[in-house]
mmCIF file of C-alpha atoms in Angstrom:
data_model
loop_
_atom_site.group_PDB
_atom_site.id
_atom_site.type_symbol
_atom_site.label_atom_id
_atom_site.label_comp_id
_atom_site.label_asym_id
_atom_site.label_seq_id
_atom_site.Cartn_x
_atom_site.Cartn_y
_atom_site.Cartn_z
ATOM 1 C CA UNK A 3 4.273 23.471 -1.905
ATOM 2 C CA UNK A 4 6.669 21.328 -3.668
ATOM 3 C CA UNK A 5 4.317 17.888 -4.618
ATOM 4 C CA UNK A 6 6.036 14.653 -2.914
ATOM 5 C CA UNK A 7 5.014 11.027 -3.704
ATOM 6 C CA UNK A 8 6.181 8.057 -1.553
ATOM 7 C CA UNK A 9 5.189 4.330 -2.161
ATOM 8 C CA UNK A 10 5.862 0.978 -0.959
ATOM 9 C CA UNK A 11 5.256 -2.322 -2.143
ATOM 10 C CA UNK A 12 4.957 -4.877 1.158
ATOM 11 C CA UNK A 13 7.404 -5.371 3.886
ATOM 12 C CA UNK A 14 8.718 -8.479 4.418
ATOM 13 C CA UNK A 15 11.136 -10.901 2.395
ATOM 14 C CA UNK A 16 11.124 -10.346 -1.328
ATOM 15 C CA UNK A 17 12.625 -13.215 -3.099
ATOM 16 C CA UNK A 18 16.071 -12.591 -5.149
ATOM 17 C CA UNK A 19 13.689 -13.535 -8.640
ATOM 18 C CA UNK A 20 11.280 -10.991 -7.764
ATOM 19 C CA UNK A 21 13.244 -7.871 -6.596
ATOM 20 C CA UNK A 22 13.636 -6.347 -10.401
ATOM 21 C CA UNK A 23 9.712 -6.590 -10.541
ATOM 22 C CA UNK A 24 9.062 -5.135 -7.447
ATOM 23 C CA UNK A 25 11.581 -2.594 -7.902
ATOM 24 C CA UNK A 26 10.279 -1.451 -11.222
ATOM 25 C CA UNK A 27 6.786 -1.905 -9.874
ATOM 26 C CA UNK A 28 7.053 1.078 -6.855
ATOM 27 C CA UNK A 29 8.943 3.006 -9.394
ATOM 28 C CA UNK A 30 6.451 2.882 -12.019
ATOM 29 C CA UNK A 31 3.725 3.590 -9.216
ATOM 30 C CA UNK A 32 5.531 6.656 -7.871
ATOM 31 C CA UNK A 33 6.250 8.332 -11.400
ATOM 32 C CA UNK A 34 2.615 7.819 -12.457
ATOM 33 C CA UNK A 35 1.733 9.531 -9.276
ATOM 34 C CA UNK A 36 4.240 12.475 -9.571
ATOM 35 C CA UNK A 37 3.062 13.040 -13.033
ATOM 36 C CA UNK A 38 -0.313 13.712 -11.195
ATOM 37 C CA UNK A 39 0.884 16.103 -8.962
ATOM 38 C CA UNK A 40 3.578 17.566 -10.854
ATOM 39 C CA UNK A 41 -0.180 18.579 -13.573
ATOM 40 C CA UNK A 42 -1.540 19.839 -10.518
ATOM 41 C CA UNK A 43 -3.241 17.011 -9.787
ATOM 42 C CA UNK A 44 -4.592 16.600 -6.290
ATOM 43 C CA UNK A 45 -2.842 14.368 -3.721
ATOM 44 C CA UNK A 46 -5.510 12.010 -3.344
ATOM 45 C CA UNK A 47 -5.509 11.772 -7.071
ATOM 46 C CA UNK A 48 -1.759 11.100 -7.103
ATOM 47 C CA UNK A 49 -2.110 8.285 -4.240
ATOM 48 C CA UNK A 50 -5.541 6.267 -5.467
ATOM 49 C CA UNK A 51 -3.026 6.047 -9.334
ATOM 50 C CA UNK A 52 0.356 5.274 -7.375
ATOM 51 C CA UNK A 53 -2.326 2.654 -5.923
ATOM 52 C CA UNK A 54 -3.873 1.626 -8.977
ATOM 53 C CA UNK A 55 -0.727 0.951 -10.608
ATOM 54 C CA UNK A 56 0.570 -1.353 -7.937
ATOM 55 C CA UNK A 57 -2.567 -3.404 -7.890
ATOM 56 C CA UNK A 58 -2.639 -4.041 -11.664
ATOM 57 C CA UNK A 59 0.741 -5.613 -11.141
ATOM 58 C CA UNK A 60 1.644 -9.337 -10.121
ATOM 59 C CA UNK A 61 4.220 -8.661 -8.100
ATOM 60 C CA UNK A 62 2.454 -7.102 -5.348
ATOM 61 C CA UNK A 63 -0.107 -8.782 -3.270
ATOM 62 C CA UNK A 64 -3.055 -6.788 -4.266
ATOM 63 C CA UNK A 65 -5.718 -6.528 -7.303
ATOM 64 C CA UNK A 66 -4.601 -8.900 -9.658
ATOM 65 C CA UNK A 67 -1.375 -10.072 -7.778
ATOM 66 C CA UNK A 68 -3.395 -11.239 -4.850
ATOM 67 C CA UNK A 69 -2.869 -14.446 -3.004
ATOM 68 C CA UNK A 70 -6.059 -16.543 -2.272
ATOM 69 C CA UNK A 71 -7.923 -17.667 0.943
ATOM 70 C CA UNK A 72 -8.563 -20.913 2.651
ATOM 71 C CA UNK A 73 -11.503 -21.812 -0.069
ATOM 72 C CA UNK A 74 -8.872 -20.494 -2.933
ATOM 73 C CA UNK A 75 -10.510 -17.195 -3.278
ATOM 74 C CA UNK A 76 -9.610 -13.951 -3.493
ATOM 75 C CA UNK A 77 -11.114 -11.379 -1.307
ATOM 76 C CA UNK A 78 -9.232 -7.578 -0.899
ATOM 77 C CA UNK A 79 -8.704 -4.646 1.555
ATOM 78 C CA UNK A 80 -8.298 -0.956 0.705
ATOM 79 C CA UNK A 81 -8.374 2.083 2.379
ATOM 80 C CA UNK A 82 -7.772 6.147 0.690
ATOM 81 C CA UNK A 83 -8.136 8.790 3.101
ATOM 82 C CA UNK A 84 -8.119 12.858 2.272
ATOM 83 C CA UNK A 85 -6.359 15.020 5.034
ATOM 84 C CA UNK A 86 -7.777 18.119 3.629
ATOM 85 C CA UNK A 87 -11.315 17.026 5.652
ATOM 86 C CA UNK A 88 -10.431 13.676 7.382
ATOM 87 C CA UNK A 89 -12.660 11.975 4.775
ATOM 88 C CA UNK A 90 -12.107 8.167 4.253
ATOM 89 C CA UNK A 91 -13.372 4.910 2.152
ATOM 90 C CA UNK A 92 -12.040 1.751 2.828
ATOM 91 C CA UNK A 93 -13.901 -1.673 1.557
ATOM 92 C CA UNK A 94 -12.944 -5.141 3.009
ATOM 93 C CA UNK A 95 -13.294 -9.148 0.996
ATOM 94 C CA UNK A 96 -14.063 -7.735 -2.007
ATOM 95 C CA UNK A 97 -13.975 -10.578 -4.365
ATOM 96 C CA UNK A 98 -14.364 -9.255 -7.798
ATOM 97 C CA UNK A 99 -13.496 -5.562 -8.421
ATOM 98 C CA UNK A 100 -10.112 -5.690 -9.825
ATOM 99 C CA UNK A 101 -8.887 -2.259 -8.443
ATOM 100 C CA UNK A 102 -10.460 -2.089 -4.706
ATOM 101 C CA UNK A 103 -8.660 1.030 -4.160
ATOM 102 C CA UNK A 104 -10.873 3.132 -6.712
ATOM 103 C CA UNK A 105 -14.036 1.114 -4.857
ATOM 104 C CA UNK A 106 -12.600 2.931 -1.415
ATOM 105 C CA UNK A 107 -12.576 5.794 -3.213
ATOM 106 C CA UNK A 108 -16.148 5.524 -4.066
ATOM 107 C CA UNK A 109 -17.543 4.438 -0.563
ATOM 108 C CA UNK A 110 -15.737 7.571 0.491
ATOM 109 C CA UNK A 111 -17.150 10.338 -2.411
ATOM 110 C CA UNK A 112 -20.599 8.354 -3.470
ATOM 111 C CA UNK A 113 -21.953 6.148 -0.571
ATOM 112 C CA UNK A 114 -24.202 8.835 1.245
ATOM 113 C CA UNK A 115 -25.769 7.591 4.631
ATOM 114 C CA UNK A 116 -28.828 6.930 3.455
ATOM 115 C CA UNK A 117 -27.900 4.829 0.807
ATOM 116 C CA UNK A 118 -28.259 1.159 1.236
ATOM 117 C CA UNK A 119 -24.819 -0.919 0.316
ATOM 118 C CA UNK A 120 -26.332 -2.503 -2.719
ATOM 119 C CA UNK A 121 -26.227 0.819 -4.731
ATOM 120 C CA UNK A 122 -22.311 1.260 -4.331
ATOM 121 C CA UNK A 123 -22.079 -2.399 -5.711
ATOM 122 C CA UNK A 124 -24.474 -1.868 -8.157
ATOM 123 C CA UNK A 125 -22.210 0.788 -9.762
ATOM 124 C CA UNK A 126 -19.063 -1.110 -9.255
ATOM 125 C CA UNK A 127 -20.623 -3.759 -11.339
ATOM 126 C CA UNK A 128 -19.223 -1.060 -13.767
ATOM 127 C CA UNK A 129 -15.594 -1.641 -12.952
ATOM 128 C CA UNK A 130 -13.333 -4.084 -14.977
ATOM 129 C CA UNK A 131 -13.398 -7.583 -13.406
ATOM 130 C CA UNK A 132 -10.602 -9.282 -11.230
ATOM 131 C CA UNK A 133 -8.295 -11.134 -14.332
ATOM 132 C CA UNK A 134 -9.140 -14.754 -13.846
ATOM 133 C CA UNK A 135 -4.957 -15.178 -14.215
ATOM 134 C CA UNK A 136 -4.466 -14.695 -10.709
ATOM 135 C CA UNK A 137 -6.070 -17.929 -9.892
ATOM 136 C CA UNK A 138 -3.948 -19.634 -12.191
ATOM 137 C CA UNK A 139 -0.655 -17.508 -10.859
ATOM 138 C CA UNK A 140 -0.951 -19.000 -7.319
ATOM 139 C CA UNK A 141 -3.601 -21.953 -7.291
ATOM 140 C CA UNK A 142 -0.461 -24.493 -6.582
ATOM 141 C CA UNK A 143 1.035 -22.137 -3.676
ATOM 142 C CA UNK A 144 -2.175 -22.220 -2.537
ATOM 143 C CA UNK A 145 -2.886 -26.158 -2.444
ATOM 144 C CA UNK A 146 0.666 -26.461 -1.357
ATOM 145 C CA UNK A 147 -0.480 -24.323 2.155
ATOM 146 C CA UNK A 148 -3.356 -27.008 2.444
ATOM 147 C CA UNK A 149 -1.109 -29.951 3.270
ATOM 148 C CA UNK A 150 -0.514 -30.829 6.860
ATOM 149 C CA UNK A 151 3.227 -29.777 6.769
ATOM 150 C CA UNK A 152 2.660 -26.519 4.942
ATOM 151 C CA UNK A 153 4.033 -23.061 6.517
ATOM 152 C CA UNK A 154 1.292 -20.325 4.677
ATOM 153 C CA UNK A 155 3.455 -17.784 6.542
ATOM 154 C CA UNK A 156 6.646 -18.486 5.104
ATOM 155 C CA UNK A 157 5.335 -17.837 1.725
ATOM 156 C CA UNK A 158 3.549 -14.753 2.926
ATOM 157 C CA UNK A 159 6.907 -13.164 3.644
ATOM 158 C CA UNK A 160 7.128 -12.582 -0.031
ATOM 159 C CA UNK A 161 3.849 -11.004 -0.679
ATOM 160 C CA UNK A 162 3.267 -7.285 0.620
ATOM 161 C CA UNK A 163 1.020 -4.502 1.116
ATOM 162 C CA UNK A 164 0.558 -1.987 -1.425
ATOM 163 C CA UNK A 165 0.574 1.843 -0.116
ATOM 164 C CA UNK A 166 0.813 5.439 -1.560
ATOM 165 C CA UNK A 167 1.446 8.667 0.405
ATOM 166 C CA UNK A 168 1.613 12.102 -0.977
ATOM 167 C CA UNK A 169 1.056 15.769 -0.832
ATOM 168 C CA UNK A 170 -0.337 18.726 -3.244
ATOM 169 C CA UNK A 171 0.777 21.758 -4.355
ATOM 170 C CA UNK A 172 -2.130 23.139 -2.028
ATOM 171 C CA UNK A 173 -0.342 21.380 0.660
ATOM 172 C CA UNK A 174 -2.800 19.099 1.287
ATOM 173 C CA UNK A 175 -2.038 15.319 2.073
ATOM 174 C CA UNK A 176 -3.416 11.590 0.915
ATOM 175 C CA UNK A 177 -2.738 7.482 1.952
ATOM 176 C CA UNK A 178 -3.884 4.756 0.149
ATOM 177 C CA UNK A 179 -3.376 0.835 1.228
ATOM 178 C CA UNK A 180 -4.511 -1.909 -0.371
ATOM 179 C CA UNK A 181 -4.333 -5.808 -0.425
ATOM 180 C CA UNK A 182 -4.936 -9.150 -0.873
ATOM 181 C CA UNK A 183 -4.482 -10.481 2.759
ATOM 182 C CA UNK A 184 -2.709 -13.433 4.146
ATOM 183 C CA UNK A 185 -2.217 -16.702 2.060
ATOM 184 C CA UNK A 186 -5.100 -19.068 3.270
ATOM 185 C CA UNK A 187 -6.610 -16.852 5.108
ATOM 186 C CA UNK A 188 -10.273 -17.398 6.583
ATOM 187 C CA UNK A 189 -12.866 -16.764 4.563
ATOM 188 C CA UNK A 190 -13.967 -13.160 5.281
ATOM 189 C CA UNK A 191 -10.854 -12.200 7.543
ATOM 190 C CA UNK A 192 -10.297 -8.494 7.783
ATOM 191 C CA UNK A 193 -6.894 -7.234 8.501
ATOM 192 C CA UNK A 194 -5.456 -3.771 8.998
ATOM 193 C CA UNK A 195 -5.681 -2.373 5.645
ATOM 194 C CA UNK A 196 -9.210 -1.381 6.223
ATOM 195 C CA UNK A 197 -8.780 0.226 9.401
ATOM 196 C CA UNK A 198 -8.548 4.056 9.409
ATOM 197 C CA UNK A 199 -5.685 4.855 11.897
ATOM 198 C CA UNK A 200 -3.881 0.951 10.923
ATOM 199 C CA UNK A 201 -3.593 0.845 7.823
ATOM 200 C CA UNK A 202 -2.945 4.503 6.954
ATOM 201 C CA UNK A 203 -4.079 7.593 8.223
ATOM 202 C CA UNK A 204 -3.726 11.606 6.404
ATOM 203 C CA UNK A 205 -4.173 14.809 8.524
ATOM 204 C CA UNK A 206 -3.176 17.999 6.373
ATOM 205 C CA UNK A 207 -2.009 18.938 10.266
ATOM 206 C CA UNK A 208 0.866 16.183 10.318
ATOM 207 C CA UNK A 209 0.954 14.192 7.466
ATOM 208 C CA UNK A 210 -0.009 11.244 6.113
ATOM 209 C CA UNK A 211 1.153 7.732 6.275
ATOM 210 C CA UNK A 212 0.822 4.165 4.962
ATOM 211 C CA UNK A 213 1.465 0.872 6.957
ATOM 212 C CA UNK A 214 2.272 -2.732 5.919
ATOM 213 C CA UNK A 215 2.970 -5.562 7.953
ATOM 214 C CA UNK A 216 1.721 -7.847 10.459
ATOM 215 C CA UNK A 217 -1.708 -6.582 10.728
ATOM 216 C CA UNK A 218 -2.836 -8.415 14.016
ATOM 217 C CA UNK A 219 0.007 -6.168 15.483
ATOM 218 C CA UNK A 220 -0.364 -3.116 13.187
ATOM 219 C CA UNK A 221 -3.997 -2.615 14.734
ATOM 220 C CA UNK A 222 -3.231 -3.464 18.345
ATOM 221 C CA UNK A 223 -0.502 -0.455 18.417
ATOM 222 C CA UNK A 224 -2.646 1.917 15.381
ATOM 223 C CA UNK A 225 0.171 2.675 13.795
ATOM 224 C CA UNK A 226 -0.450 4.746 11.392
ATOM 225 C CA UNK A 227 -2.282 7.238 13.820
ATOM 226 C CA UNK A 228 0.788 6.503 16.484
ATOM 227 C CA UNK A 229 3.311 7.514 13.765
ATOM 228 C CA UNK A 230 0.964 10.688 13.290
ATOM 229 C CA UNK A 231 1.266 11.411 16.889
ATOM 230 C CA UNK A 232 4.827 10.832 17.308
ATOM 231 C CA UNK A 233 4.987 14.301 14.368
ATOM 232 C CA UNK A 234 2.590 15.995 16.217
ATOM 233 C CA UNK A 235 4.881 16.103 19.450
ATOM 234 C CA UNK A 236 7.568 17.330 17.160
ATOM 235 C CA UNK A 237 9.137 14.046 15.492
ATOM 236 C CA UNK A 238 10.663 14.397 12.148
ATOM 237 C CA UNK A 239 9.076 11.351 9.708
ATOM 238 C CA UNK A 240 11.580 9.299 9.751
ATOM 239 C CA UNK A 241 12.258 9.361 13.941
ATOM 240 C CA UNK A 242 8.662 9.201 14.280
ATOM 241 C CA UNK A 243 8.161 6.016 11.822
ATOM 242 C CA UNK A 244 10.823 4.284 13.613
ATOM 243 C CA UNK A 245 9.676 5.170 17.292
ATOM 244 C CA UNK A 246 6.862 3.719 16.493
ATOM 245 C CA UNK A 247 8.082 0.188 14.914
ATOM 246 C CA UNK A 248 10.218 -0.183 17.666
ATOM 247 C CA UNK A 249 7.115 0.529 20.147
ATOM 248 C CA UNK A 250 5.283 -2.072 18.042
ATOM 249 C CA UNK A 251 7.903 -4.786 18.404
ATOM 250 C CA UNK A 252 9.040 -4.459 21.975
ATOM 251 C CA UNK A 253 5.121 -4.413 22.744
ATOM 252 C CA UNK A 254 3.280 -6.874 20.363
ATOM 253 C CA UNK A 255 6.156 -8.558 18.213
ATOM 254 C CA UNK A 256 5.230 -7.136 15.096
ATOM 255 C CA UNK A 257 7.193 -6.459 12.484
ATOM 256 C CA UNK A 258 6.154 -4.276 9.078
ATOM 257 C CA UNK A 259 6.683 -1.179 7.476
ATOM 258 C CA UNK A 260 5.888 2.575 6.527
ATOM 259 C CA UNK A 261 5.953 5.560 4.003
ATOM 260 C CA UNK A 262 5.358 8.823 5.510
ATOM 261 C CA UNK A 263 5.038 12.775 4.076
ATOM 262 C CA UNK A 264 4.842 15.654 6.343
ATOM 263 C CA UNK A 265 2.968 18.282 6.004
ATOM 264 C CA UNK A 266 5.924 20.188 5.047
ATOM 265 C CA UNK A 267 6.741 17.704 2.425
ATOM 266 C CA UNK A 268 9.726 15.796 4.555
ATOM 267 C CA UNK A 269 9.630 11.842 3.703
ATOM 268 C CA UNK A 270 10.138 8.619 4.926
ATOM 269 C CA UNK A 271 10.315 4.651 3.985
ATOM 270 C CA UNK A 272 11.203 2.970 7.305
ATOM 271 C CA UNK A 273 10.558 -0.870 7.557
ATOM 272 C CA UNK A 274 11.603 -3.630 10.804
ATOM 273 C CA UNK A 275 11.594 -6.552 8.534
ATOM 274 C CA UNK A 276 14.565 -7.854 6.287
ATOM 275 C CA UNK A 277 12.908 -6.081 3.019
ATOM 276 C CA UNK A 278 10.833 -3.255 2.236
ATOM 277 C CA UNK A 279 10.369 -2.559 -1.943
ATOM 278 C CA UNK A 280 9.738 1.733 -1.924
ATOM 279 C CA UNK A 281 10.232 4.746 -3.797
ATOM 280 C CA UNK A 282 9.754 8.404 -3.626
ATOM 281 C CA UNK A 283 9.557 11.258 -6.072
ATOM 282 C CA UNK A 284 10.478 15.023 -4.648
ATOM 283 C CA UNK A 285 12.068 18.202 -6.397
ATOM 284 C CA UNK A 286 12.126 15.748 -10.320
ATOM 285 C CA UNK A 287 14.199 13.260 -8.201
ATOM 286 C CA UNK A 288 13.351 9.786 -7.857
ATOM 287 C CA UNK A 289 14.580 7.458 -4.601
ATOM 288 C CA UNK A 290 14.156 3.738 -4.389
ATOM 289 C CA UNK A 291 15.762 1.082 -2.560
ATOM 290 C CA UNK A 292 14.589 -2.324 -1.447
ATOM 291 C CA UNK A 293 16.803 -3.191 1.907
ATOM 292 C CA UNK A 294 17.946 -1.486 4.903
ATOM 293 C CA UNK A 295 20.076 1.735 4.141
ATOM 294 C CA UNK A 296 19.497 1.136 0.484
ATOM 295 C CA UNK A 297 19.002 4.138 -1.636
ATOM 296 C CA UNK A 298 19.248 4.774 -4.850
ATOM 297 C CA UNK A 299 18.799 8.214 -6.745
ATOM 298 C CA UNK A 300 18.052 8.844 -10.457
ATOM 299 C CA UNK A 301 16.726 12.241 -12.213
ATOM 300 C CA UNK A 302 13.055 12.226 -12.699
ATOM 301 C CA UNK A 303 13.471 12.159 -16.650
ATOM 302 C CA UNK A 304 16.357 9.937 -16.410
ATOM 303 C CA UNK A 305 14.014 7.520 -14.466
ATOM 304 C CA UNK A 306 11.259 8.274 -17.285
ATOM 305 C CA UNK A 307 13.784 7.384 -20.229
ATOM 306 C CA UNK A 308 14.995 3.867 -18.770
ATOM 307 C CA UNK A 309 11.264 3.106 -17.671
ATOM 308 C CA UNK A 310 10.842 0.748 -21.200
ATOM 309 C CA UNK A 311 14.022 -0.527 -20.667
ATOM 310 C CA UNK A 312 14.276 -1.898 -16.704
ATOM 311 C CA UNK A 313 15.525 -0.279 -14.023
#
């Protein structure tokens, strides 16, 4: 099986001045994940690395770029899932860890049924803490959103969940999704990202998907699992993604975006919002875009050579 990775930087609206950074961020994440796959690494390692890369990029609403809740605090959600055995791990309302996706994997692999959650937090204490710069960057936006005539949802359109899906040389698939949630959200809010079947799903028998968009709508239709259901009925990834997104829009009025990879290595990046930054690598070819219908292509070697010069 030839390895494939697909990543997204969130569906919604991307302000013009942030487009270049978002495009570069998803490209970098896809290349880093693909590098692991080419070296024989697992799909699980690849999606974790790709999401970690975007968590470390302030252009995205995850990790160090996370938005603030109503009290001006960072609270993040993340999920990771292994399609080989359907193992998964998720965390919600995480406040102090720089890379929630790593903590989600720790939940999946290390937290045994008889262990108290405090054991996990003791281990997590050795992880890097979230840089305080995130508070500095978003504090003015947070204060403005508290004003009586403010509209936090308007600002939220420029800030998206991140995710990755992949298939490795062994034919195993995996997904990972991470987010800082909604701007000025209620303390302790948990959205779709941490919910299996909503924020992501992976099953070797069909494929893997990661979602982004209006969390409440995604949860109502269990979007990630719905897409794989359509694929199990014979739909190719792109048709399955469009069908599920259309259903969510028609049934509950929700908009969003998804990335998909099938068990045969087909992929898709689809969205019903105005924009979604995405990138994929297959057969040593990089594809990426932001707007509907936009798809640029470079060889991996060309992309790696230009990485230090900007995209």
